[in-house]
CSV table of C-alpha atoms in Angstrom, one decimal:
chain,number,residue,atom,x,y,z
A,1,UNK,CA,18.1,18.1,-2.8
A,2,UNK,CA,15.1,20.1,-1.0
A,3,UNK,CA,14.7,19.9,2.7
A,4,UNK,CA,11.2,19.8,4.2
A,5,UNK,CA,10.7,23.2,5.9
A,6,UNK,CA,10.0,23.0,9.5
A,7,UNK,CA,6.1,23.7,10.2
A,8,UNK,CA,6.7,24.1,14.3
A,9,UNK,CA,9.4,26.8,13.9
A,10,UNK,CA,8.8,30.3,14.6
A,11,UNK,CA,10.2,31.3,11.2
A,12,UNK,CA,7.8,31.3,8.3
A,13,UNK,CA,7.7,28.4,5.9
A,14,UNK,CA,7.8,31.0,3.2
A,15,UNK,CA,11.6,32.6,4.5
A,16,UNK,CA,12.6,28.9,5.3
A,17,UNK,CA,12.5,27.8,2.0
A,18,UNK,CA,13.8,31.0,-0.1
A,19,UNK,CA,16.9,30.6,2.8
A,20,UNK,CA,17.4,27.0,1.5
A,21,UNK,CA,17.5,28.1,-2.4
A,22,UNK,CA,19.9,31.1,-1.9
A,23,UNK,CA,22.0,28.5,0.0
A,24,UNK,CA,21.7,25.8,-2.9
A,25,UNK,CA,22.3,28.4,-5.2
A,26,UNK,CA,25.4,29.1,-3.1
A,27,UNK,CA,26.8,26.3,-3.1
A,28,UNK,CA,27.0,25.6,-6.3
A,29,UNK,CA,23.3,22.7,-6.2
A,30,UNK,CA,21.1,25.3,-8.1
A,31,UNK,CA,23.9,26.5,-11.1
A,32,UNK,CA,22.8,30.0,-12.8
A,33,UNK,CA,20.4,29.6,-15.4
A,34,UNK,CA,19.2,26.2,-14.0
A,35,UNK,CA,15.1,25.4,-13.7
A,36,UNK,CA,13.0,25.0,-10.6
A,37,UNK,CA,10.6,22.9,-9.6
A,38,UNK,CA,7.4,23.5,-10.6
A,39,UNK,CA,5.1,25.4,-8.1
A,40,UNK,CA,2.8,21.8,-7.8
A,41,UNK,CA,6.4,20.1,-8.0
A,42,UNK,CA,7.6,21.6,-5.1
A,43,UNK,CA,4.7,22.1,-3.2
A,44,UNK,CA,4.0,17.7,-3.8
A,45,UNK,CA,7.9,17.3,-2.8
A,46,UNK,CA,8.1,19.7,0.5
A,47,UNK,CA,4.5,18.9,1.2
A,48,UNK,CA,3.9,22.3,1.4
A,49,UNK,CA,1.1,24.9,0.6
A,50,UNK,CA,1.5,25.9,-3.4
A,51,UNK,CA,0.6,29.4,-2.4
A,52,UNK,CA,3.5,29.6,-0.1
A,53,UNK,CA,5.7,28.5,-3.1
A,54,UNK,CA,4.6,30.9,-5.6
A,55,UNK,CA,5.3,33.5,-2.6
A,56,UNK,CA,8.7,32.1,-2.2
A,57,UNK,CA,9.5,32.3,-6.4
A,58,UNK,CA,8.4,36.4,-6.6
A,59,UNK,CA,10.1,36.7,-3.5
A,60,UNK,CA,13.2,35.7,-4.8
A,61,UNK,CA,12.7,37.0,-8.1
A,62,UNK,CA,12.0,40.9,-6.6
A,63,UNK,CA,15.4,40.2,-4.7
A,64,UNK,CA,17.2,38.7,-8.5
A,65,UNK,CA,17.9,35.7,-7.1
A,66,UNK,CA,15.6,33.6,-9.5
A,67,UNK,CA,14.2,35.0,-12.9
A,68,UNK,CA,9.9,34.4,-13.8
A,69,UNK,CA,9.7,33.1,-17.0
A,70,UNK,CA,5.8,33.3,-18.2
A,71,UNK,CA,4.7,29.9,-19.3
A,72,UNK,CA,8.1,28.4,-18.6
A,73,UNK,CA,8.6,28.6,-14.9
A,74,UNK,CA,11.5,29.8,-12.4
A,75,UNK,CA,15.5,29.8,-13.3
A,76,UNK,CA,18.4,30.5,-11.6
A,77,UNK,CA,19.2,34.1,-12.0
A,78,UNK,CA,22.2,34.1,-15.3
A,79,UNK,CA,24.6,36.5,-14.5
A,80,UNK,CA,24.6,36.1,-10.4
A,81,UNK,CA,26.7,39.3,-9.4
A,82,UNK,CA,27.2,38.9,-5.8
A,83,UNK,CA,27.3,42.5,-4.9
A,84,UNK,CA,29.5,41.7,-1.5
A,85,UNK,CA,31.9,40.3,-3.8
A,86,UNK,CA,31.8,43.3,-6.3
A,87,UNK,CA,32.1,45.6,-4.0
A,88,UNK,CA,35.3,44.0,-2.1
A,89,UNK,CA,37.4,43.7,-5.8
A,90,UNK,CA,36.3,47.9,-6.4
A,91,UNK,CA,38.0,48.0,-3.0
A,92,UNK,CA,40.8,45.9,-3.7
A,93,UNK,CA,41.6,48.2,-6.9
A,94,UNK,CA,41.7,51.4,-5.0
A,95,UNK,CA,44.4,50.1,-2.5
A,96,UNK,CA,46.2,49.0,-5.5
A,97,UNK,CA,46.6,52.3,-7.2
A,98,UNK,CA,46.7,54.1,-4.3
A,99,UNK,CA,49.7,52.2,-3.1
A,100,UNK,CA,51.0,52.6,-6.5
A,101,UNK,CA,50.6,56.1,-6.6
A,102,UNK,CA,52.8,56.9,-3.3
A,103,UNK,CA,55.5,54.5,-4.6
A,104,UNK,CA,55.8,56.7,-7.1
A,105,UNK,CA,56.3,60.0,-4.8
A,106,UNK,CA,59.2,58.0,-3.4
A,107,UNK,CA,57.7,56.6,-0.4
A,108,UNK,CA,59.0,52.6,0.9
A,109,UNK,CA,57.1,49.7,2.2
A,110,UNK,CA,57.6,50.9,5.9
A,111,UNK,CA,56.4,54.5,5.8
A,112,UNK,CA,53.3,53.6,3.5
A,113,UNK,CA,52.3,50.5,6.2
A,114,UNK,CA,52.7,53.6,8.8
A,115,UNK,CA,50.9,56.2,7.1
A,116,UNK,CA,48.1,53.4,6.8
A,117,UNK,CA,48.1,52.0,10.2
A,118,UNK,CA,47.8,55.7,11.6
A,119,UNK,CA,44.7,56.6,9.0
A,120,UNK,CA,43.2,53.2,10.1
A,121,UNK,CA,44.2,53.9,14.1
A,122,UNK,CA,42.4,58.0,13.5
A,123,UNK,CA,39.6,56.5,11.5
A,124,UNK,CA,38.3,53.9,14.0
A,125,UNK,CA,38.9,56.0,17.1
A,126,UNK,CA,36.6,58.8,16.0
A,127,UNK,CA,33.8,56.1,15.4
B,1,UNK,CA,-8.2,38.5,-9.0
B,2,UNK,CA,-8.9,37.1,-5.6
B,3,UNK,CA,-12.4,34.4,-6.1
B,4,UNK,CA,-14.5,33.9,-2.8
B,5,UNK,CA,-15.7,30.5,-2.8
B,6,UNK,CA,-17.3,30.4,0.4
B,7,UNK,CA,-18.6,33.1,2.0
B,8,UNK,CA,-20.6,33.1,5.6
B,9,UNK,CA,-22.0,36.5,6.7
B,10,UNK,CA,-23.4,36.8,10.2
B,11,UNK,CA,-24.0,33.2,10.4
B,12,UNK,CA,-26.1,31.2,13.5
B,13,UNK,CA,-27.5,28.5,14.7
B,14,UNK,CA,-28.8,27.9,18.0
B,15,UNK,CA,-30.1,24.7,19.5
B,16,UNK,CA,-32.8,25.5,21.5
B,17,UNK,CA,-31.5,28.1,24.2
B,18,UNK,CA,-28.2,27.0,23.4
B,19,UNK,CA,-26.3,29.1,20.9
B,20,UNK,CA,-23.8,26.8,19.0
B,21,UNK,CA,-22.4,29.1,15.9
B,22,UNK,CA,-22.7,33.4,17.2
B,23,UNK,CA,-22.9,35.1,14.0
B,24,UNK,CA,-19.7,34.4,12.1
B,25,UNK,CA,-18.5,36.0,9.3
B,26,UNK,CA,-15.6,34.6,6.9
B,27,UNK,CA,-14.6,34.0,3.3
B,28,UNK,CA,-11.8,31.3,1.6
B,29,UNK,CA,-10.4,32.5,-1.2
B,30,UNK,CA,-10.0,30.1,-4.4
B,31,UNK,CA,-6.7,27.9,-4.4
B,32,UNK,CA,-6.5,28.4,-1.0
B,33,UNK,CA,-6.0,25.0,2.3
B,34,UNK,CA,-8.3,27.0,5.2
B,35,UNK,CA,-7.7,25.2,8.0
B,36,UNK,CA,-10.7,25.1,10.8
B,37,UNK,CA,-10.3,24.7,13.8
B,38,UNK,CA,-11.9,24.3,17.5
B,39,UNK,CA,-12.3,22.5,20.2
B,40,UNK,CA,-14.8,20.0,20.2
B,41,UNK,CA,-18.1,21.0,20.8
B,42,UNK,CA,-17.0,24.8,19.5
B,43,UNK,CA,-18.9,25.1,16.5
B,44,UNK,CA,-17.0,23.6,13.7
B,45,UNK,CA,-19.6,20.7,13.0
B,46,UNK,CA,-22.3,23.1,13.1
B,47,UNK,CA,-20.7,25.7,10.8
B,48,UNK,CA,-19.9,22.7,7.8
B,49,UNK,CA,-23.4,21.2,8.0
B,50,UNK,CA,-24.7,25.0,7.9
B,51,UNK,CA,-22.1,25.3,5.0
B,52,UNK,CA,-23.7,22.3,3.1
B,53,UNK,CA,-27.1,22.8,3.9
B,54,UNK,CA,-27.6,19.9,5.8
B,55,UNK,CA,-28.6,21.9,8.6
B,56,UNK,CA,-30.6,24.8,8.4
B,57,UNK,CA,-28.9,28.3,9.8
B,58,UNK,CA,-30.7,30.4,12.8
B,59,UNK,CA,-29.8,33.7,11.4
B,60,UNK,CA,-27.5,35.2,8.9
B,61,UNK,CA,-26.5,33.4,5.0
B,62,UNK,CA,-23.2,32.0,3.3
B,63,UNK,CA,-22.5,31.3,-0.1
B,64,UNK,CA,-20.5,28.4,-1.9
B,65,UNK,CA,-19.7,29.2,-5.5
B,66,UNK,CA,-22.2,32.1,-5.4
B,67,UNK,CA,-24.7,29.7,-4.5
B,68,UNK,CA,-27.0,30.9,-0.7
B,69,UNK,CA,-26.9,28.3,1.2
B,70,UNK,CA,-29.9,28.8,3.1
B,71,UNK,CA,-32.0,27.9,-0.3
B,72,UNK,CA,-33.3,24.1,-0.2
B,73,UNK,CA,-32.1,24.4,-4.6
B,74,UNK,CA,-29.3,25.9,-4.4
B,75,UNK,CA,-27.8,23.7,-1.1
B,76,UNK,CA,-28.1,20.8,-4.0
B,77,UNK,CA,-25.8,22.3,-6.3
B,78,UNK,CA,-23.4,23.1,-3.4
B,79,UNK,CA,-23.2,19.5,-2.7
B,80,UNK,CA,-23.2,18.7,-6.3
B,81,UNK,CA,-19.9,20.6,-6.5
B,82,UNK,CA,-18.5,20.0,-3.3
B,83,UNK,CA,-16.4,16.9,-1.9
B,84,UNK,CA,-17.7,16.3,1.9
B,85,UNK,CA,-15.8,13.9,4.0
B,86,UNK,CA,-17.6,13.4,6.7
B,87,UNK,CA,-15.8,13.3,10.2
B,88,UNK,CA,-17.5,9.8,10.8
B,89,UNK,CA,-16.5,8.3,7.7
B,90,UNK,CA,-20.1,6.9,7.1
B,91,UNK,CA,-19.6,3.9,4.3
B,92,UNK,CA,-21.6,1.1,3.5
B,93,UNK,CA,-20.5,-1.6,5.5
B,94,UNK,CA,-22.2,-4.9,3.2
B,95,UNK,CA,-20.6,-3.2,0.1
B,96,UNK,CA,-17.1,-3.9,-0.7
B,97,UNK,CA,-14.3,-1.3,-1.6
B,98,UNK,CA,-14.2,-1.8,-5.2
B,99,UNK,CA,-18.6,-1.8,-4.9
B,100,UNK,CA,-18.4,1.2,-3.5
B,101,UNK,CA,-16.2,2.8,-5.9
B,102,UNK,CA,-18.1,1.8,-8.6
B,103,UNK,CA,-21.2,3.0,-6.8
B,104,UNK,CA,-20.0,6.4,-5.9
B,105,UNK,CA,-18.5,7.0,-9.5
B,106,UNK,CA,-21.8,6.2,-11.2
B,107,UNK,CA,-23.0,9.7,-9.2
B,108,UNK,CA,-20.4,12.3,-10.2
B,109,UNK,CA,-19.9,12.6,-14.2
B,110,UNK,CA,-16.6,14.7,-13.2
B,111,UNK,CA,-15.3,11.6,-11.9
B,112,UNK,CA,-11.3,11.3,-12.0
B,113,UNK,CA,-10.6,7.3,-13.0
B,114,UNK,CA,-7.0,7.6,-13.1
B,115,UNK,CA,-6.5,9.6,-9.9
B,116,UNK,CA,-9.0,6.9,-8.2
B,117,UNK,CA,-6.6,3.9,-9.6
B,118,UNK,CA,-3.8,6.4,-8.0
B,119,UNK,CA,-5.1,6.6,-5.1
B,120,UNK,CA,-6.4,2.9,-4.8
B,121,UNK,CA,-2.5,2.0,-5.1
B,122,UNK,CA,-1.3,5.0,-3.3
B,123,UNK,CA,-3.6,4.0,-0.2
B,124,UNK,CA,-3.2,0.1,-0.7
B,125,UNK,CA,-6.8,-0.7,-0.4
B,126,UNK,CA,-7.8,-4.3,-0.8
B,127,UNK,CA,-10.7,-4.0,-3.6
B,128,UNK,CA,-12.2,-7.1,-2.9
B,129,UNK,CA,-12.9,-6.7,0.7
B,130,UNK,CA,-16.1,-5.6,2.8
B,131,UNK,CA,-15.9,-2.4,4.7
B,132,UNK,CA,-17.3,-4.1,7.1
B,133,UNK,CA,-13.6,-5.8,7.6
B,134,UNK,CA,-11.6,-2.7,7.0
B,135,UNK,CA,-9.4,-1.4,9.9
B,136,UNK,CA,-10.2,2.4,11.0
B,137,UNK,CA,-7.0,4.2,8.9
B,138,UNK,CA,-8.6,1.9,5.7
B,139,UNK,CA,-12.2,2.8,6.3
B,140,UNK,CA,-10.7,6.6,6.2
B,141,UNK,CA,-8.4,6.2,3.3
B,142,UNK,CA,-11.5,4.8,1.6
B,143,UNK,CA,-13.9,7.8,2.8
B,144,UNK,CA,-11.0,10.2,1.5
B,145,UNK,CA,-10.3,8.6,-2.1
B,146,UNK,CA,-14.2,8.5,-2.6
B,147,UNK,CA,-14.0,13.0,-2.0
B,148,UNK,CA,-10.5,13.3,-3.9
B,149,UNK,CA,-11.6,11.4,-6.9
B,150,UNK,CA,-15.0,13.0,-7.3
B,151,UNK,CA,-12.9,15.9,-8.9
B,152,UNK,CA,-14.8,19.1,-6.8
B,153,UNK,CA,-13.3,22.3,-7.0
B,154,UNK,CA,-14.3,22.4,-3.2
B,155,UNK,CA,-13.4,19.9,-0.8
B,156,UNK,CA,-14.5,19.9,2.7
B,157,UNK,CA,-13.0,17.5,4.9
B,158,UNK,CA,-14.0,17.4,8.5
B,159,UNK,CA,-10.8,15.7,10.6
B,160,UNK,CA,-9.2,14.1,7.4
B,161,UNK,CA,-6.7,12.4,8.6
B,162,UNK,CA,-7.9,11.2,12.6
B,163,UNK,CA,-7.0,7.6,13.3
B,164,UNK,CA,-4.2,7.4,10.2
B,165,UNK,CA,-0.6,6.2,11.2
B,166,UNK,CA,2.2,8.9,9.7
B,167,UNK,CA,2.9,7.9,6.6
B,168,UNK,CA,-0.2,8.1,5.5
B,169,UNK,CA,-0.9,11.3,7.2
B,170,UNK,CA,1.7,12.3,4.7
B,171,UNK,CA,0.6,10.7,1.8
B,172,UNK,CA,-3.1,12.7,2.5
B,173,UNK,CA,-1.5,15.6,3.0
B,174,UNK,CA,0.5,15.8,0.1
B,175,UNK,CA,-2.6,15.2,-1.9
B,176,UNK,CA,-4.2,18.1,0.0
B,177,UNK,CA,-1.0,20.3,-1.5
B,178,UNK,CA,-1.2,18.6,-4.9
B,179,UNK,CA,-5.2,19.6,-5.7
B,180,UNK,CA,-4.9,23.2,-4.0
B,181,UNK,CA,-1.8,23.4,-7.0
B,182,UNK,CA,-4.3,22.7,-9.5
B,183,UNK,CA,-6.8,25.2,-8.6
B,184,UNK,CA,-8.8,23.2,-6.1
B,185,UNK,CA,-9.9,24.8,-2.5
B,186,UNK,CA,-9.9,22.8,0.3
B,187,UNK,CA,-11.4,23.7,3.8
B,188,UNK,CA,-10.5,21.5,6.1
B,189,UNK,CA,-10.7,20.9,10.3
B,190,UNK,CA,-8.4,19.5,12.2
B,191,UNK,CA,-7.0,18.9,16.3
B,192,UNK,CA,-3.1,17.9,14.4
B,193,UNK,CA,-2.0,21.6,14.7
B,194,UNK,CA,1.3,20.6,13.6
B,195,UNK,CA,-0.1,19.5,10.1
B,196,UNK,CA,-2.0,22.7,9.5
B,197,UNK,CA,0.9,24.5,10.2
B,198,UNK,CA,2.8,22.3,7.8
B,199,UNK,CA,-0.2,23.0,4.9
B,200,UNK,CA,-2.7,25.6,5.9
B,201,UNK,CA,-2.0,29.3,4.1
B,202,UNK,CA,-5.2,30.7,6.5
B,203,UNK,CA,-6.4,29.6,9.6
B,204,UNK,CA,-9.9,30.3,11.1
B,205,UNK,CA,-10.2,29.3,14.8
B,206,UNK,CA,-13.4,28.8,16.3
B,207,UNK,CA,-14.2,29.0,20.0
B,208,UNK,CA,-17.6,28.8,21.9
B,209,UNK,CA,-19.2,29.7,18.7
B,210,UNK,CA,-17.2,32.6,17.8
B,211,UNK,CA,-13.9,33.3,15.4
B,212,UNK,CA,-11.2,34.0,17.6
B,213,UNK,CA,-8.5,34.2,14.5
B,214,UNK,CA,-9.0,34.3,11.3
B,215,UNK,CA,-5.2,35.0,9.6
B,216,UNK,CA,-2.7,33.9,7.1
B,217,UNK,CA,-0.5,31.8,8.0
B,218,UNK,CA,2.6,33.8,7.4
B,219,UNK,CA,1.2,36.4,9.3
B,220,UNK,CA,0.5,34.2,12.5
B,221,UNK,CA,3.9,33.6,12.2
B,222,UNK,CA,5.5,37.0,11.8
B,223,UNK,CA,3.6,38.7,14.5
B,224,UNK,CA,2.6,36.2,17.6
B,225,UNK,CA,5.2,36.3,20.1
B,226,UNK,CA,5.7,35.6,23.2
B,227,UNK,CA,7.2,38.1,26.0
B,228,UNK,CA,8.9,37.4,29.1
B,229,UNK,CA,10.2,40.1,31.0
B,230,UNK,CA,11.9,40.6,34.1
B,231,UNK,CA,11.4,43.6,36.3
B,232,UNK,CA,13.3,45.1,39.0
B,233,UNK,CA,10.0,45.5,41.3
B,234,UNK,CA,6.9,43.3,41.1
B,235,UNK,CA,4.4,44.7,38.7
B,236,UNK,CA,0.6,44.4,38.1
B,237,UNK,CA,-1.4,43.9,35.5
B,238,UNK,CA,-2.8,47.3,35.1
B,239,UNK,CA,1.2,48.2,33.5
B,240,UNK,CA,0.2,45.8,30.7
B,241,UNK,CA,-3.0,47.6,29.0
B,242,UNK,CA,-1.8,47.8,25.7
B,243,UNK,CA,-3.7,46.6,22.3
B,244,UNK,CA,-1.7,43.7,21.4
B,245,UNK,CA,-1.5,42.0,23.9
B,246,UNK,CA,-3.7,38.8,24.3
B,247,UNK,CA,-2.5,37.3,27.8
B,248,UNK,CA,-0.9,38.1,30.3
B,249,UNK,CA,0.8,36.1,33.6
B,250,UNK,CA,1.9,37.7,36.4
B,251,UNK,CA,4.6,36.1,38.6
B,252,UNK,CA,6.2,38.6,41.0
B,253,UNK,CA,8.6,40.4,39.3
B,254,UNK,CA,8.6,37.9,36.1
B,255,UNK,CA,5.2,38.9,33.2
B,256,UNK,CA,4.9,36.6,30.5
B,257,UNK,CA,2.9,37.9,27.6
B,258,UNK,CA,1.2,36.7,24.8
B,259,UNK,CA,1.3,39.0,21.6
B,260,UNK,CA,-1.0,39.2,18.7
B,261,UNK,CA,0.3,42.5,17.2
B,262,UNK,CA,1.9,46.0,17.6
B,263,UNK,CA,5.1,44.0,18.8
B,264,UNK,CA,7.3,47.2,18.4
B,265,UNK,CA,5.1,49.3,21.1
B,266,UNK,CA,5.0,46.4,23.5
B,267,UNK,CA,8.2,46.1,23.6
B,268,UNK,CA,9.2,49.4,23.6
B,269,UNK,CA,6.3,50.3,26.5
B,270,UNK,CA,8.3,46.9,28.6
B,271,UNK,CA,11.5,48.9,28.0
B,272,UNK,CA,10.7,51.7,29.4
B,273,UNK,CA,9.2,50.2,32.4
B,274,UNK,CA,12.6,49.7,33.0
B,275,UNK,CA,12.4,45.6,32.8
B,276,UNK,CA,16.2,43.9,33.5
B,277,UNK,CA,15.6,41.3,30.8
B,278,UNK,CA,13.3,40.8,27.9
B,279,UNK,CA,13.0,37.9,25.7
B,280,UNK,CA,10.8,37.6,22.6
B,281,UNK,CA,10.1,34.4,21.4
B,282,UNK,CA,8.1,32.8,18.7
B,283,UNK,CA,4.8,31.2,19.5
B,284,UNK,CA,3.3,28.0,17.9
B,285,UNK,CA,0.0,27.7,16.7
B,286,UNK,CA,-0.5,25.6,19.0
B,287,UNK,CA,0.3,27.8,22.0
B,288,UNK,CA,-1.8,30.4,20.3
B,289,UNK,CA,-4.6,27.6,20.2
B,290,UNK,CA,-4.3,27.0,23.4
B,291,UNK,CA,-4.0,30.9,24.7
B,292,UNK,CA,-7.3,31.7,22.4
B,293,UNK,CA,-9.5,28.7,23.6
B,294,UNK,CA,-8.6,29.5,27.5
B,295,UNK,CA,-8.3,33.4,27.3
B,296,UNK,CA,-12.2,33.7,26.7
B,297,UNK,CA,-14.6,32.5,30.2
């Protein structure tokens, strides 16, 4: 499942490898609440240095990707909330009942796609 | 808490007039693959046989485990603790591999059976044979499982794996990363660049008996660069005094740099000097090798 980071690159093996588990993670490889390797696992499977490892687990646990469990080793963060995604169903909402809202003032389809279009046409052109 | 394992302050040795190691100073922390390397002839022998007290140093001291190296009693304990392969692979040629297993075994009471059956296998080494008849990569896989198996906290291994084909390069250097998981430090040199990049988490470059770098890993990677800008006019090297930069190469209008540090400034300072086109790219280890060994006359 691991890929063998590429020493040569001008990337750090360290950023390589935390890249590759948000992307298994992702994906759907690494499922919420699953185990990692063991530090000496993973070092032994991407020969890599076991230092560089244990940088890549706190890492990814500071950024709540992965969860440190003392004595018991790294996991896959439980409750992944994708913050992206979050903040595009908050977004979603608003439109909702905002659209709802001026149907109920009266106004149709057309005028509320107008009044729209010209906020989003004023918005962008100040930028 | 960070452990110093070894430890070399102001260290020298001179060979008559000539001055091999000039007063070095480093440490390797515990855990930690320290990768040395040099040029031949730049000091690296001379440092490890300082190290172990083979050789006696000019000046300065070092410690291994707390132990001074420069004391005839304490040197023995260093050795006692530490796993030396040498770069020549020295074995006894009318002995044969199994022999000299046995032989070996019978010095070090923290002797690791299993992991020497492990490697035995790993390595595919004929236990009957002499060592007389072993090819070069067997002679070296022999030299190697005799210093993994001796179960040192501290292995020094001088060109490790020179004269192995790939796989086995592999094999070595995934033990390398398996003992530094248990706790083991392992200082090691090395001309295969690319494999120290692929293991070490420090580097100490030696050239003409003096450190030239001495850096993690990671932050060889995050702040070497290299620079090449384009200007509208030719410019001269006097534009480029700025700390940072390591080399410089001037080719009319086109500079190429080489940057340790204070990447930000540079680039800033090449901006303003009004340059058409700048690129930054990553350098290798082995371009920074390369810059640091001909930068210095």
């Amino acid at each position: 499942m691991f890929r063998k980071p590429n020493p040569t690159s001008g990337v750090p093996i360290y950023v390589q490898v935390m890249e590759q588990i948000k992307h298994l993670i992702e994906t759907g490889a690494l499922a919420p609440g699953e185990q990692l390797p063991s530090v000496r696992g993973l070092a032994e499977t991407l020969v890599m240095n076991p230092n560089t490892v244990i940088k890549v687990y706190r890492e990814l646990e500071t950024e709540g990707v992965l969860e440190i469990r003392h004595g018991l080793g790294a996991f896959v963060t439980s409750r992944r909330r994708s913050p992206k995604k979050d903040g595009i169903r908050d977004a979603q909402q608003l439109v909702h009942d905002m659209v709802e809202a001026l149907r109920k003032e009266g106004l149709d389809e057309g005028q509320i796609r107008r009044l729209v279009e010209a906020e989003l046409a004023a918005e962008f052109q100040r930028r | 808490m960070v452990t110093t394992i070894i430890e070399a302050i102001e260290l020298r040795k001179s060979y008559g007039t000539h001055e091999a190691v000039k007063g070095i100073d480093f440490w390797v922390a515990e855990g930690s693959i320290c990768a040395f390397l040099g040029q031949n002839g730049a000091g690296k022998s001379s440092t490890i046989k300082m190290l172990l007290g083979m050789t006696h140093p000019s000046g300065g001291s070092g410690a291994i485990f707390g132990h001074r190296i420069d004391r005839e009693s304490d040197s023995l304990l260093i050795r006692q603790k530490t796993a030396f392969v040498a770069e020549d692979k020295r074995l006894y040629d009318y002995m044969t591999v199994e022999e000299i297993i046995h032989f070996t075994r019978s010095f070090f009471p923290t002797w690791d059976s299993a992991f020497e059956r492990e490697l035995l296998q790993r390595f595919d080494l004929p236990r009957k044979r002499k060592i007389r008849q072993l090819s070069k990569g067997m002679r070296t896989k022999l030299a190697l499982l005799l210093g993994f198996a001796r179960g040192s906290h501290l292995l020094i291994l001088d060109e490790p794996t020179e004269g192995l084909d790939p796989v086995a390069i592999e094999d070595v250097l995934q033990i390398v990363v398996s003992l530094a998981a248990q706790g083991r430090t392992i200082f090691f040199s090395s001309h295969q660049i690319a494999e120290v990049e692929q293991i070490a988490d420090r580097v100490l470059m030696i050239n003409r008996g003096e450190i030239v770098l001495d850096a993690s890993m990671d932050e060889v990677k995050q702040e070497y660069r290299h620079i090449q800008a384009v200007f509208p006019e030719p410019v001269e090297a006097r534009d480029f005094q700025l700390p940072g930069i390591e080399s410089l190469q001037l080719n009319g209008r086109v500079a190429s740099l080489a940057v340790s540090h204070n990447l930000a400034s540079i680039t800033e300072h090449v901006r303003v000097m009004r340059a058409n086109s700048i690129d930054v790219l990553p350098l290798s280890l082995k371009e920074i090798f390369l810059e640091k060994v001909k930068a210095r006359p």
